[in-house]
PDB file of C-alpha atoms in Angstrom:
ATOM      1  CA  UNK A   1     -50.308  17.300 203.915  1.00 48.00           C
ATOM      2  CA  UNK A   2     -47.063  15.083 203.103  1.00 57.00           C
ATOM      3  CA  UNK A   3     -44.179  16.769 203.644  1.00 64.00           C
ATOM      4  CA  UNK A   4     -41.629  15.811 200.537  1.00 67.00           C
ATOM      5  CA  UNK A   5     -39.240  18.109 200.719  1.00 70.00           C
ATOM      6  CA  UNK A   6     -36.614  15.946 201.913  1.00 74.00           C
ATOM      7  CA  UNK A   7     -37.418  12.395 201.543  1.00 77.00           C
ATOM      8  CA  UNK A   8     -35.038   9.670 202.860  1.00 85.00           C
ATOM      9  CA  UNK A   9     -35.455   6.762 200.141  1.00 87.00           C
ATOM     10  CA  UNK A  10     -32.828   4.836 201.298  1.00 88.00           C
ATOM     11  CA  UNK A  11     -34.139   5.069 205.104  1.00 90.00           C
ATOM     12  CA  UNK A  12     -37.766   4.019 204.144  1.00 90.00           C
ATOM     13  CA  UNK A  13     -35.869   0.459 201.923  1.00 92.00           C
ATOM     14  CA  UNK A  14     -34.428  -0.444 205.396  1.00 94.00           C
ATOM     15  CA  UNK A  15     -37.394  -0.369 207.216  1.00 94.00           C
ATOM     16  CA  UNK A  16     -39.313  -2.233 204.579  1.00 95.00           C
ATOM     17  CA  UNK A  17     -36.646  -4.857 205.127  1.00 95.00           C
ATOM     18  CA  UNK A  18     -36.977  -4.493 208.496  1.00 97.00           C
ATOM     19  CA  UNK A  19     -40.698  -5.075 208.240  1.00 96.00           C
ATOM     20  CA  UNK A  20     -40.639  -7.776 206.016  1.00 96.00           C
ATOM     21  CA  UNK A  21     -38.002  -9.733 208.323  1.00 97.00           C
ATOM     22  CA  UNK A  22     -40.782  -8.994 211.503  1.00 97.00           C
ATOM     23  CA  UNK A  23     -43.407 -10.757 209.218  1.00 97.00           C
ATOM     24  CA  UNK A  24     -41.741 -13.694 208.355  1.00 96.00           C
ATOM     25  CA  UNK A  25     -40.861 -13.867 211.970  1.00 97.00           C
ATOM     26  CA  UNK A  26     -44.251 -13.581 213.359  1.00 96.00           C
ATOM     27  CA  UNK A  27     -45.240 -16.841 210.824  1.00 96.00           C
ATOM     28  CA  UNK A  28     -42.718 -18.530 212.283  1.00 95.00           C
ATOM     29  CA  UNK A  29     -44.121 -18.271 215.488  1.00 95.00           C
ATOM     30  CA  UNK A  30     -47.686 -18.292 214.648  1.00 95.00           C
ATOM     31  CA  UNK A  31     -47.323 -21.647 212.725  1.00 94.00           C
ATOM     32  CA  UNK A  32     -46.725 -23.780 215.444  1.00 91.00           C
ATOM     33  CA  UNK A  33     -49.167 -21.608 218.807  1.00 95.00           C
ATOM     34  CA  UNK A  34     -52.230 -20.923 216.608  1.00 95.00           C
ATOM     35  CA  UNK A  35     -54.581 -23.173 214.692  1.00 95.00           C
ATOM     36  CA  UNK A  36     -54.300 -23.744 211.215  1.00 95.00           C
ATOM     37  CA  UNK A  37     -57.170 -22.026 210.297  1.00 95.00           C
ATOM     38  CA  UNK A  38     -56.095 -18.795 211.757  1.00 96.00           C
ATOM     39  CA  UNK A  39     -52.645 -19.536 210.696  1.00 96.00           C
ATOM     40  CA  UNK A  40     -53.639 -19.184 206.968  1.00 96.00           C
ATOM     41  CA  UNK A  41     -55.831 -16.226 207.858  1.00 97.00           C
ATOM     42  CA  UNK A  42     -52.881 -14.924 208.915  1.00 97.00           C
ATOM     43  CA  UNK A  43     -50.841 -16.279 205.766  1.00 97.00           C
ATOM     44  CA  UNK A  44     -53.605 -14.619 203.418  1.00 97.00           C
ATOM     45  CA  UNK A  45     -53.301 -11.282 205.514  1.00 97.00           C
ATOM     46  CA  UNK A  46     -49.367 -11.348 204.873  1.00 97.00           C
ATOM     47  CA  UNK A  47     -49.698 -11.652 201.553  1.00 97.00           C
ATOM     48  CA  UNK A  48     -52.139  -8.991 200.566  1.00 97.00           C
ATOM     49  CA  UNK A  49     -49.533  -6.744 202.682  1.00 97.00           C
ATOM     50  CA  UNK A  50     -46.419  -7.785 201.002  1.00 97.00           C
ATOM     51  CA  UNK A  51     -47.848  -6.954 198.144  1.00 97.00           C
ATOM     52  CA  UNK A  52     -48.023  -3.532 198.945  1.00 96.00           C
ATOM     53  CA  UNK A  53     -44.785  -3.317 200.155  1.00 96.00           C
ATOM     54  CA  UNK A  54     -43.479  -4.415 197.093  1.00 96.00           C
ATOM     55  CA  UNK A  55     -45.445  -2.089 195.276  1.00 96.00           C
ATOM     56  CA  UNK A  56     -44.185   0.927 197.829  1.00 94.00           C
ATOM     57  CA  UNK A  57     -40.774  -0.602 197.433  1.00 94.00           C
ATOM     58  CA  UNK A  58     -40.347  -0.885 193.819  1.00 94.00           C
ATOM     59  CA  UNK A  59     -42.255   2.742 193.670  1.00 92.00           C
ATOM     60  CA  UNK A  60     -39.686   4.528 195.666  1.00 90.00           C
ATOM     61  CA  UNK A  61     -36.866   2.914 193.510  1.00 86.00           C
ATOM     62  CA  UNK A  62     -38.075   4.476 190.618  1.00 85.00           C
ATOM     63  CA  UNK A  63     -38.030   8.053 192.519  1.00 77.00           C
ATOM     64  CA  UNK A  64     -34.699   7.441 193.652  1.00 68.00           C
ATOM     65  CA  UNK A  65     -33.217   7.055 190.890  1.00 65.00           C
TER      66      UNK A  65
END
């Protein structure tokens, strides 16, 4: 069971931003050491996930409001 009694909104933003700054690092570096096949594997991956993190983002910014 989720705990909600206390939920830290504003923690939870930074470590989306957090995560989203490890992603585009990790293309950065993939780009160039894998081929490009995997690379937009990879690329496809990222975006099906930042789209959830969007949606968890811009969910928790309507609760914290």
């Amino acid at each position: 069971m989720i705990d909600a009694s206390n939920p830290n909104y504003s923690e939870t933003l930074q470590q989306i931003d957090e995560l989203r700054s490890s992603v585009e690092e990790i293309e950065r570096n993939l780009q160039m050491q894998v081929s490009q096949g995997l690379y937009e594997k990879f690329v496809s991956s990222k975006n099906v996930l930042m789209n959830w993190i969007d949606e968890i983002e811009f969910t928790i910014a309507d609760y914290s409001r």
